Short mmCIF file of C-alpha atoms in Angstrom, two decimals:
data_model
loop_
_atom_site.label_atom_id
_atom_site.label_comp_id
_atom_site.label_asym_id
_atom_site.label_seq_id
_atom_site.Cartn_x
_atom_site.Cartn_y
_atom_site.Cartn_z
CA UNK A 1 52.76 -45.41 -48.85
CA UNK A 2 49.54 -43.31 -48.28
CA UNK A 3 49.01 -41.28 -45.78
CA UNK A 4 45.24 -40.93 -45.67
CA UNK A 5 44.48 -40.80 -41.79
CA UNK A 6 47.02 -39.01 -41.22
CA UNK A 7 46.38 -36.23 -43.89
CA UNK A 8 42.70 -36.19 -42.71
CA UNK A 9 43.66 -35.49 -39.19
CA UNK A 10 44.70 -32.27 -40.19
CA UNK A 11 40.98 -30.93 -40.94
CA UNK A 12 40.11 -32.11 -37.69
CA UNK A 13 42.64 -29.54 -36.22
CA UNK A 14 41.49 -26.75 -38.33
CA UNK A 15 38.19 -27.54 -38.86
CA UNK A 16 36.95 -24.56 -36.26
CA UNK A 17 38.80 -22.13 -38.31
CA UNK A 18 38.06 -23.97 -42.12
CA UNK A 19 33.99 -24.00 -41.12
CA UNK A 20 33.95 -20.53 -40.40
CA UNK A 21 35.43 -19.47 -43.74
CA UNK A 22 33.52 -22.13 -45.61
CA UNK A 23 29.93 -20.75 -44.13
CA UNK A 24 31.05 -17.58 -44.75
CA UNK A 25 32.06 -18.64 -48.62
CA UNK A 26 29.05 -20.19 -48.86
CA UNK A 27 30.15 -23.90 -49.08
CA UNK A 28 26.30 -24.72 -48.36
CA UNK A 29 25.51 -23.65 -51.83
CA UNK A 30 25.25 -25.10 -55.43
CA UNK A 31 29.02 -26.11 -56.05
CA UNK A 32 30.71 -24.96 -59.44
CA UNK A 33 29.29 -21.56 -60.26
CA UNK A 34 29.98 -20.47 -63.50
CA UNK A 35 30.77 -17.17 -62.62
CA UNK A 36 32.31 -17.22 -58.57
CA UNK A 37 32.28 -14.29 -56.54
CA UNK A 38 35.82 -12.77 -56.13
CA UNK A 39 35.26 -12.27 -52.44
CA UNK A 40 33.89 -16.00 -51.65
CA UNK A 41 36.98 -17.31 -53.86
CA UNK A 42 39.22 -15.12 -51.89
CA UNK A 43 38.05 -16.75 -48.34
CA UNK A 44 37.96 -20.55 -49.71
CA UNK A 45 41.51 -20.15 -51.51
CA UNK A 46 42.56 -18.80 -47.64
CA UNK A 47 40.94 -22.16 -45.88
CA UNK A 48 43.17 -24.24 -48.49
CA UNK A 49 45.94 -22.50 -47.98
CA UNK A 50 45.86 -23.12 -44.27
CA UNK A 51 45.31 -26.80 -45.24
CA UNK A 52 48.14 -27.17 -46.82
CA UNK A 53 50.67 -25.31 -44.79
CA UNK A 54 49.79 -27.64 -41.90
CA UNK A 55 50.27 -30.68 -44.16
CA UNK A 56 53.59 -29.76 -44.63
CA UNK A 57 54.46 -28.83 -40.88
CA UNK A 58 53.18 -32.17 -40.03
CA UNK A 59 54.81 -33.78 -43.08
CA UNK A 60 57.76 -35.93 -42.68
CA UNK A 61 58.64 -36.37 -46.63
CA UNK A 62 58.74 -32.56 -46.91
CA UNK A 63 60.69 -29.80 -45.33
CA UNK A 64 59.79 -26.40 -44.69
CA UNK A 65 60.51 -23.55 -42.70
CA UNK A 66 57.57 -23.01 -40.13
CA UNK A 67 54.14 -22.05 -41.32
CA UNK A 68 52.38 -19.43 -44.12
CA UNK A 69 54.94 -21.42 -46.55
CA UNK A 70 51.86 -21.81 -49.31
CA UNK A 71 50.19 -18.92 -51.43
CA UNK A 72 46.50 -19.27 -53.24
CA UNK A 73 45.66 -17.81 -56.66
CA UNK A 74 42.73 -18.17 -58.72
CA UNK A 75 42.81 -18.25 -62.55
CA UNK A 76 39.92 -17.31 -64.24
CA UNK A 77 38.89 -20.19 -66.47
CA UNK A 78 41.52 -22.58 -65.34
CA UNK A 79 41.08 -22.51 -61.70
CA UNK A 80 43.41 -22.52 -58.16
CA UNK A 81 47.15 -22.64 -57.88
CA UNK A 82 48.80 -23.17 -54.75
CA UNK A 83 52.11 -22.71 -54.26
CA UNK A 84 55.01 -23.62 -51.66
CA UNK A 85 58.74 -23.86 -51.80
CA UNK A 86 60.23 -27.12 -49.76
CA UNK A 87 62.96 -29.20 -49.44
CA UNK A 88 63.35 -32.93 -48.63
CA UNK A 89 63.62 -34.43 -45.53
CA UNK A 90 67.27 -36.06 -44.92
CA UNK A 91 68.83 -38.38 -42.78
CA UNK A 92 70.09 -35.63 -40.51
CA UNK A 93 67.25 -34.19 -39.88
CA UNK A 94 65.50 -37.40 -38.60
CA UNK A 95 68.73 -38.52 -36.53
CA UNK A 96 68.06 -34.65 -34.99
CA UNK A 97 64.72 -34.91 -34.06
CA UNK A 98 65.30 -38.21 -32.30
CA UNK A 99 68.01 -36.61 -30.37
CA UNK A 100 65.77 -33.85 -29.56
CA UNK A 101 62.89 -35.97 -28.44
CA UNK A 102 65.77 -37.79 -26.32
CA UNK A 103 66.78 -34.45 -24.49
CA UNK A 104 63.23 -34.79 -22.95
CA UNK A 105 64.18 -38.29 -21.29
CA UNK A 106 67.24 -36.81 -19.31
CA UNK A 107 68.30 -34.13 -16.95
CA UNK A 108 72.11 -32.78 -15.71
CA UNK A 109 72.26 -32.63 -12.33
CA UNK A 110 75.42 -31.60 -9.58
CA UNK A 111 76.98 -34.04 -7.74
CA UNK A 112 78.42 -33.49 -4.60
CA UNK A 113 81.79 -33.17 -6.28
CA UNK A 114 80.82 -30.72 -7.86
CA UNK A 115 80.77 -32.77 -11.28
CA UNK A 116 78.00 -32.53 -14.18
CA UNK A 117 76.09 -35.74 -14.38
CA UNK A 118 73.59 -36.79 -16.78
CA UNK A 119 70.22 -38.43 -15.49
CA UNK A 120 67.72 -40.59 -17.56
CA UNK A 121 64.11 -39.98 -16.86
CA UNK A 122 62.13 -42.53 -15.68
CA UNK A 123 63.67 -44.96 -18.29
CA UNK A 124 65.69 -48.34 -18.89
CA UNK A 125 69.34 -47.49 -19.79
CA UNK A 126 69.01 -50.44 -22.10
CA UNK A 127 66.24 -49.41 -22.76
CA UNK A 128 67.52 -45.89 -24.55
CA UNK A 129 70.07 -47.63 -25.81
CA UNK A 130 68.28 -50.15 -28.18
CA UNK A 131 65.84 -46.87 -29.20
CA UNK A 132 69.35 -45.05 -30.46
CA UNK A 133 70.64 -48.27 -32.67
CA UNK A 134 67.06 -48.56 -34.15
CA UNK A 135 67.09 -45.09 -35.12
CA UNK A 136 70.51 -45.38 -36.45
CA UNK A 137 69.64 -48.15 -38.87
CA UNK A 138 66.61 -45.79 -39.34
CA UNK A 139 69.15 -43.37 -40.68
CA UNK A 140 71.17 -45.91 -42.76
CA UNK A 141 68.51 -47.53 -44.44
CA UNK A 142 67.40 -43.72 -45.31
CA UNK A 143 66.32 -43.40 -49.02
CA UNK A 144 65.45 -40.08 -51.10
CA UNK A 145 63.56 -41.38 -53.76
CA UNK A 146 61.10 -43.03 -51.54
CA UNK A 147 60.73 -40.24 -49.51
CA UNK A 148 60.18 -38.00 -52.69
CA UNK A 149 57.55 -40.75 -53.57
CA UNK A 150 55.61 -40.76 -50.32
CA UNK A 151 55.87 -36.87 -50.18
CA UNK A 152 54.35 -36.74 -53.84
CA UNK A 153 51.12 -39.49 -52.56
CA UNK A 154 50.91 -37.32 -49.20
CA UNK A 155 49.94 -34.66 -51.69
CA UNK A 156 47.97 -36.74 -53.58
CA UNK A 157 45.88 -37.07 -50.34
CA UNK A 158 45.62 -33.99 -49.53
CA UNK A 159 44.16 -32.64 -52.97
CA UNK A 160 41.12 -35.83 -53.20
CA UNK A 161 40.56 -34.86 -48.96
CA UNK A 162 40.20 -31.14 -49.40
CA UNK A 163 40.44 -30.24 -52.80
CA UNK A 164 36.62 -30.22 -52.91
CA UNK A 165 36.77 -27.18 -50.61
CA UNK A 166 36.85 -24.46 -53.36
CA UNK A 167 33.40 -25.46 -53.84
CA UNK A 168 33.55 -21.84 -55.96
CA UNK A 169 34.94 -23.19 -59.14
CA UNK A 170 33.20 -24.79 -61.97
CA UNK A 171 33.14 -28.72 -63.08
CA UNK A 172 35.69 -28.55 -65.92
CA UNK A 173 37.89 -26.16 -63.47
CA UNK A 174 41.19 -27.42 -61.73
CA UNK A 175 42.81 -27.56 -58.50
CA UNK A 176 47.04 -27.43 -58.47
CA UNK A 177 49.62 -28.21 -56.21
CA UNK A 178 52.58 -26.85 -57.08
CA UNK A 179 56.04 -27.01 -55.31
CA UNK A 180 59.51 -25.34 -55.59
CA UNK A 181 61.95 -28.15 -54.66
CA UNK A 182 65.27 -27.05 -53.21
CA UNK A 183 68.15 -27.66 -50.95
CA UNK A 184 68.62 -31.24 -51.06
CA UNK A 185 71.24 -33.23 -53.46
CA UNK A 186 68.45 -35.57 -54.52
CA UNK A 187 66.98 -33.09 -56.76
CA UNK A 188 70.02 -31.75 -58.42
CA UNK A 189 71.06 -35.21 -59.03
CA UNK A 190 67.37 -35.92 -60.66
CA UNK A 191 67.64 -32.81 -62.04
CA UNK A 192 64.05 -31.67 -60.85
CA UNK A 193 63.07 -28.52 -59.09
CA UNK A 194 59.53 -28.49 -60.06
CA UNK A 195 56.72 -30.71 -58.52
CA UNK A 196 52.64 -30.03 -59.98
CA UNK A 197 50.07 -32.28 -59.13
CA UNK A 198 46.60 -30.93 -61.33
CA UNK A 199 42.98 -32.17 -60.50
CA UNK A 200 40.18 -31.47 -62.41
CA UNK A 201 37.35 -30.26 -59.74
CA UNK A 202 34.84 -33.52 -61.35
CA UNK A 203 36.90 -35.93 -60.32
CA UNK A 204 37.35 -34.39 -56.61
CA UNK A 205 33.38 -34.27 -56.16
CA UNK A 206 32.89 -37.26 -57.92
CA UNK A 207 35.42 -39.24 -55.29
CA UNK A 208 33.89 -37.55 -52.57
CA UNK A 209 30.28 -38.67 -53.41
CA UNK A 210 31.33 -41.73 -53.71
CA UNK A 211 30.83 -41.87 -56.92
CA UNK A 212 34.80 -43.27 -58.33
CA UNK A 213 37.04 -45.26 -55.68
CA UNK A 214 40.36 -43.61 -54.64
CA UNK A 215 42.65 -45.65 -57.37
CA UNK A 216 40.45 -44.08 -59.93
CA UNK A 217 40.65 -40.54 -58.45
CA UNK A 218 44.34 -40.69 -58.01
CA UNK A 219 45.10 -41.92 -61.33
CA UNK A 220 43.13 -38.89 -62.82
CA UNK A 221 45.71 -36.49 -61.04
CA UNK A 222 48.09 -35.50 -63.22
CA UNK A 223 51.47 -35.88 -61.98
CA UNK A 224 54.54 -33.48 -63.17
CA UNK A 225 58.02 -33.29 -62.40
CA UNK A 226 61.03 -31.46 -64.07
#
């Protein structure tokens, strides 16, 4: 599954904030300077760092704990390295969600007996009903490894969408994505806690000119796990 429109929605919601830094940085200029200036590296490693934090809030492969999960570094020679620890979205935490979403559909009210009662909102009984099954068999049919899939294209998307950003580093120069994996079974049981995703900063322009098709540009990522 890809997740491009929704991945590119989030530069729409930052874009205010991502445009300042970029003008700033100089993202107007000749791309790839051989020799970047500290302080414009600095500001565009910031914008992608903001980029990806809100990737992940919005993700629903990936867990994390609020924002400012993902920290920038640049690597003189190699490139940027970003960095976040997450975890893997479960079954319980989409059968939560719904339930939370459903608290919004109801209201406890007194009756004259004094007695708690619970009131649906504007809504079908049956309605609510058939919502809950469906999200149960949601929650059955749940599957790790094809959440851990999606979660690794979602990045995928991300890096060929806004990788281009760090407009500061040279041709042969890379972009990473790397994340800590924790607190889920799934990765013990695959034995991975590592997940890096390397682009070389070519391909990115070259996919956003138009000049290679997005099959090409994701099979030049280079895809680790262990």
């Amino acid at each position: 599954m890809r997740n491009t429109t929704r991945v590119r929605a989030v530069g729409k919601r930052i874009c205010l904030t991502a445009l300042g830094f970029l003008v700033l940085a100089g993202a107007a200029g000749p791309a790839g300077a051989d020799d970047p200036d500290p302080k414009k590296v600095i500001r565009q490693i910031g914008v992608m760092e903001s980029i990806v934090d809100q990737v992940l809030i919005d993700s629903p492969y990936f867990l994390v704990h609020g924002g400012d999960n993902t920290r920038g570094l640049y690597i003189e020679d190699f490139g940027a390295v970003f960095t976040f620890d997450a975890s893997l979205v479960g079954r319980n935490w989409i059968f939560d969600n719904f339930v939370l979403d459903l608290k919004n559909r109801f209201e406890i009210k007194t009756n004259d007996d004094g007695d708690k009662v619970i009131i649906l909102k504007d809504a079908d009984s049956r309605e609510q009903v058939e919502e809950l099954e469906k999200q149960k068999e949601t929650e059955e049919e749940y599957d790790p490894e094809t959440v851990f899939q999606n979660g690794k294209q979602e990045m995928m998307q991300t890096l060929l969408d806004y990788g281009e950003t760090m407009t500061s580093l040279s041709n042969d120069q890379h972009v990473v994505i790397a994340a800590f994996l924790k607190g889920n079974e799934f990765f013990k049981e695959r034995q991975i806690s590592r997940l890096i995703l390397k682009a070389r900063m070519n391909d990115l322009r070259d996919f956003s000119a138009g000049r290679i098709n997005e099959d090409t540009a994701r099979s030049r990522i280079l895809v680790e796990e262990y």
